[in-house]
Short mmCIF file of C-alpha atoms in Angstrom, two decimals:
data_model
loop_
_atom_site.label_atom_id
_atom_site.label_comp_id
_atom_site.label_asym_id
_atom_site.label_seq_id
_atom_site.Cartn_x
_atom_site.Cartn_y
_atom_site.Cartn_z
CA UNK J 28 35.24 161.39 23.70
CA UNK J 29 37.39 161.55 26.82
CA UNK J 30 35.36 163.08 29.59
CA UNK J 31 34.23 163.21 33.18
CA UNK J 32 30.47 162.88 33.49
CA UNK J 33 28.53 164.07 36.50
CA UNK J 34 24.87 163.58 37.19
CA UNK J 35 22.61 165.31 37.83
CA UNK J 36 23.58 168.77 36.57
CA UNK J 37 21.05 170.46 38.83
CA UNK J 38 19.50 169.20 42.03
CA UNK J 39 17.18 170.77 44.57
CA UNK J 40 16.58 168.77 47.72
CA UNK J 41 15.36 169.19 51.27
CA UNK J 42 17.39 169.16 54.44
CA UNK J 43 18.15 165.66 55.66
CA UNK J 44 17.22 163.73 52.53
CA UNK J 45 20.12 161.53 51.49
CA UNK J 46 21.43 162.08 47.99
CA UNK J 47 24.16 160.81 45.70
CA UNK J 48 25.89 162.67 42.91
CA UNK J 49 27.45 160.29 40.43
CA UNK J 50 30.76 160.76 38.65
CA UNK J 51 32.23 158.60 35.93
CA UNK J 52 35.35 158.94 33.79
CA UNK J 53 36.27 157.04 30.63
CA UNK J 54 40.00 157.81 30.57
CA UNK J 55 41.20 155.02 32.87
CA UNK J 56 42.55 157.65 35.26
CA UNK J 57 43.88 156.53 38.61
CA UNK J 58 43.05 159.70 40.51
CA UNK J 59 39.59 161.10 41.09
CA UNK J 60 38.44 163.96 43.24
CA UNK J 61 35.48 166.05 44.34
CA UNK J 62 35.47 169.81 44.80
CA UNK J 63 32.95 172.38 45.86
CA UNK J 64 33.01 175.91 44.52
CA UNK J 65 31.60 178.83 46.47
CA UNK J 66 31.82 182.54 45.59
CA UNK J 67 34.94 184.14 46.98
CA UNK J 68 36.34 180.83 48.23
CA UNK J 69 37.52 179.27 44.99
CA UNK J 70 37.44 175.49 44.76
CA UNK J 71 37.93 173.41 47.86
CA UNK J 72 38.75 169.75 47.72
CA UNK J 73 36.31 167.48 49.52
CA UNK J 74 37.80 164.03 48.96
CA UNK J 75 40.24 162.46 46.59
CA UNK J 76 41.07 158.93 45.57
CA UNK J 77 44.37 157.59 44.30
CA UNK J 78 42.91 154.30 43.11
CA UNK J 79 40.22 151.72 43.77
CA UNK J 80 39.45 151.46 47.49
CA UNK J 81 41.97 154.23 48.29
CA UNK J 82 40.42 157.51 49.38
CA UNK J 83 41.52 160.40 51.56
CA UNK J 84 40.06 163.57 52.96
CA UNK J 85 40.58 166.88 51.29
CA UNK J 86 40.17 170.23 52.96
CA UNK J 87 36.40 170.17 53.58
CA UNK J 88 35.26 166.54 54.05
CA UNK J 89 32.70 167.09 56.82
CA UNK J 90 29.21 166.00 55.82
CA UNK J 91 30.32 164.03 52.77
CA UNK J 92 31.16 160.43 51.97
CA UNK J 93 32.75 158.85 48.95
CA UNK J 94 33.51 155.38 47.70
CA UNK J 95 35.73 154.03 44.94
CA UNK J 96 34.65 150.50 44.20
CA UNK J 97 35.46 150.73 40.51
CA UNK J 98 38.16 152.70 38.79
CA UNK J 99 35.79 154.68 36.60
CA UNK J 100 33.25 155.74 39.24
CA UNK J 101 33.54 158.01 42.25
CA UNK J 102 30.14 158.93 43.72
CA UNK J 103 29.68 161.69 46.27
CA UNK J 104 27.18 160.95 49.02
CA UNK J 105 25.48 163.46 51.27
CA UNK J 106 23.77 161.38 53.95
CA UNK J 107 21.99 164.27 55.63
CA UNK J 108 22.32 167.40 53.50
CA UNK J 109 22.13 170.80 55.13
CA UNK J 110 21.67 174.27 53.59
CA UNK J 111 25.38 175.07 54.03
CA UNK J 112 26.10 172.33 51.48
CA UNK J 113 24.35 174.36 48.81
CA UNK J 114 27.14 174.78 46.29
CA UNK J 115 28.51 173.99 42.85
CA UNK J 116 30.23 170.62 42.87
CA UNK J 117 32.87 169.37 40.46
CA UNK J 118 34.23 165.92 39.94
CA UNK J 119 37.66 165.52 38.33
CA UNK J 120 40.07 162.80 37.30
CA UNK J 121 43.73 162.59 36.35
CA UNK J 122 46.74 160.39 35.90
CA UNK J 123 49.46 160.72 38.57
CA UNK J 124 51.34 163.96 38.10
CA UNK J 125 48.96 165.33 35.50
CA UNK J 126 46.39 168.06 35.77
CA UNK J 127 42.86 167.13 36.65
CA UNK J 128 40.18 166.97 33.97
CA UNK J 129 36.95 168.41 35.33
CA UNK J 130 33.34 167.53 34.80
CA UNK J 131 30.70 170.11 33.95
CA UNK J 132 29.52 170.53 37.52
CA UNK J 133 26.45 169.83 39.64
CA UNK J 134 24.59 172.73 41.13
CA UNK J 135 23.06 171.58 44.40
CA UNK J 136 20.50 173.53 46.40
CA UNK J 137 19.47 172.31 49.84
CA UNK J 138 16.34 173.98 51.24
CA UNK Z 13 49.75 172.31 54.74
CA UNK Z 14 49.80 173.78 51.27
CA UNK Z 15 48.10 177.02 50.32
CA UNK Z 16 47.70 179.33 47.36
CA UNK Z 17 47.15 183.08 47.30
CA UNK Z 18 45.92 185.01 44.32
CA UNK Z 19 46.25 188.62 45.47
CA UNK Z 20 44.06 190.13 42.78
CA UNK Z 21 40.35 189.36 42.98
CA UNK Z 22 39.50 191.29 39.83
CA UNK Z 23 41.66 192.62 37.00
CA UNK Z 24 40.53 194.72 34.05
CA UNK Z 25 42.62 195.11 30.91
CA UNK Z 26 42.05 196.45 27.43
CA UNK Z 27 41.99 194.10 24.49
CA UNK Z 28 45.48 193.81 23.05
CA UNK Z 29 47.19 194.74 26.30
CA UNK Z 30 49.52 192.41 28.14
CA UNK Z 31 48.37 190.46 31.16
CA UNK Z 32 49.97 189.11 34.31
CA UNK Z 33 48.01 187.26 36.97
CA UNK Z 34 49.79 186.69 40.24
CA UNK Z 35 49.97 183.47 42.22
CA UNK Z 36 51.92 182.76 45.39
CA UNK Z 37 52.03 179.33 46.95
CA UNK Z 38 53.12 177.81 50.21
CA UNK Z 39 54.40 174.25 50.19
CA UNK Z 40 57.34 172.61 51.90
CA UNK Z 41 58.43 170.31 49.11
CA UNK Z 42 58.65 170.57 45.35
CA UNK Z 43 55.23 171.66 44.20
CA UNK Z 44 53.14 170.70 41.26
CA UNK Z 45 51.64 173.95 39.95
CA UNK Z 46 48.69 174.53 37.67
CA UNK Z 47 46.67 177.28 36.12
CA UNK Z 48 43.03 176.68 35.20
CA UNK Z 49 40.49 178.89 33.47
CA UNK Z 50 36.74 178.87 34.01
CA UNK Z 51 34.39 180.64 31.64
CA UNK Z 52 30.98 181.66 33.01
CA UNK Z 53 28.77 178.65 33.61
CA UNK Z 54 31.48 176.24 32.53
CA UNK Z 55 33.80 173.73 34.12
CA UNK Z 56 37.51 174.25 34.53
CA UNK Z 57 40.03 173.90 31.74
CA UNK Z 58 43.71 173.29 32.33
CA UNK Z 59 45.87 176.05 30.83
CA UNK Z 60 49.31 174.80 31.83
CA UNK Z 61 51.24 172.91 34.46
CA UNK Z 62 54.69 172.83 36.01
CA UNK Z 63 56.35 169.82 37.58
CA UNK Z 64 60.04 170.25 37.04
CA UNK Z 65 62.60 171.36 34.49
CA UNK Z 66 62.32 174.61 32.57
CA UNK Z 67 60.77 177.20 34.83
CA UNK Z 68 58.99 178.94 31.97
CA UNK Z 69 56.11 176.80 30.78
CA UNK Z 70 53.92 177.30 27.77
CA UNK Z 71 50.24 176.51 27.77
CA UNK Z 72 47.23 176.67 25.57
CA UNK Z 73 45.64 179.83 24.18
CA UNK Z 74 48.97 181.68 24.16
CA UNK Z 75 49.45 181.67 27.93
CA UNK Z 76 52.71 181.08 29.75
CA UNK Z 77 53.76 180.96 33.38
CA UNK Z 78 57.05 181.26 35.18
CA UNK Z 79 57.97 179.32 38.30
CA UNK Z 80 60.16 181.29 40.69
CA UNK Z 81 61.13 179.16 43.66
CA UNK Z 82 62.82 182.03 45.50
CA UNK Z 83 59.61 184.03 45.41
CA UNK Z 84 57.22 181.07 45.77
CA UNK Z 85 55.40 182.40 42.75
CA UNK Z 86 53.87 181.02 39.59
CA UNK Z 87 52.54 184.02 37.68
CA UNK Z 88 50.50 183.64 34.52
CA UNK Z 89 51.18 185.90 31.52
CA UNK Z 90 49.86 186.62 28.09
CA UNK Z 91 51.42 189.21 25.76
CA UNK Z 92 48.17 190.30 24.09
CA UNK Z 93 44.76 189.68 25.59
CA UNK Z 94 41.72 188.84 23.47
CA UNK Z 95 38.11 189.53 24.46
CA UNK Z 96 37.54 185.77 24.65
CA UNK Z 97 40.05 185.55 27.51
CA UNK Z 98 37.52 187.12 29.88
CA UNK Z 99 36.98 184.46 32.52
CA UNK Z 100 38.01 183.46 36.02
CA UNK Z 101 41.51 182.10 36.49
CA UNK Z 102 42.61 179.75 39.22
CA UNK Z 103 46.09 178.85 40.37
CA UNK Z 104 46.53 175.52 42.16
CA UNK Z 105 49.27 173.64 43.96
CA UNK Z 106 49.47 169.86 44.15
CA UNK Z 107 51.12 167.91 46.91
CA UNK Z 108 53.78 165.30 46.32
CA UNK Z 109 55.06 162.41 48.38
CA UNK Z 110 58.63 161.78 49.46
CA UNK Z 111 59.41 160.33 46.05
CA UNK Z 112 58.21 163.44 44.27
CA UNK Z 113 55.06 161.87 42.85
CA UNK Z 114 51.78 163.69 43.18
CA UNK Z 115 49.06 161.89 45.04
CA UNK Z 116 45.92 163.75 44.13
CA UNK Z 117 45.65 166.43 46.80
CA UNK Z 118 45.19 169.77 45.06
CA UNK Z 119 44.63 173.18 46.63
CA UNK Z 120 43.23 176.11 44.67
CA UNK Z 121 43.54 179.82 45.10
CA UNK Z 122 40.45 181.98 45.38
CA UNK Z 123 40.54 182.96 41.74
CA UNK Z 124 41.06 186.14 39.71
CA UNK Z 125 38.27 187.45 37.53
CA UNK Z 126 39.55 188.94 34.29
CA UNK Z 127 37.49 191.56 32.47
CA UNK Z 128 38.56 192.62 28.99
CA UNK Z 129 37.53 196.02 27.63
CA UNK Z 130 37.24 196.44 23.85
#
């Protein structure tokens, strides 16, 4: 089944403890992206990648890192999480010019 | 910089009534435009997209949207709403490079919550 898989689905962590949210897609899509969703703010793009080793900042990149070493994987790294990064995170992938296919989301709580 | 405005935070309609959700975008070049739907606790599902050509696009679940360049709008419509359409709807605009190809940057509106009364 064609899909974008994120793990974990739920995560509670403490301030400052580095964490990684994994994202994998099995559709051979060139583009991948991370979003955060907060009430009243819609979805905001954190980072996106056009292909392996090609990444660029979205609208809210501060406090996040990404890497694209393989086409199928696009992990999101929070090196020192803070409570204002508590949010619902979505990974997505697409072919150029097509709509993104979204994962099921990761609900992150930073205490 | 691109931006999207969805003027209506919450819309309530009766089942069987027609629906129009508004979307206005700001982008200097030819935009890629999308509508997504998100049911409670779920991810986002693509309803339809516009890149070029016919300005009236058909999507899944009986939805359609019309691109109006002069008004910078991409409103979503459905002639008869079903109770299962209750969800949050997001309009999004994608950037394109000088050659007209999208490059992955996508900006969403704040969303419109649709409530359907029986």
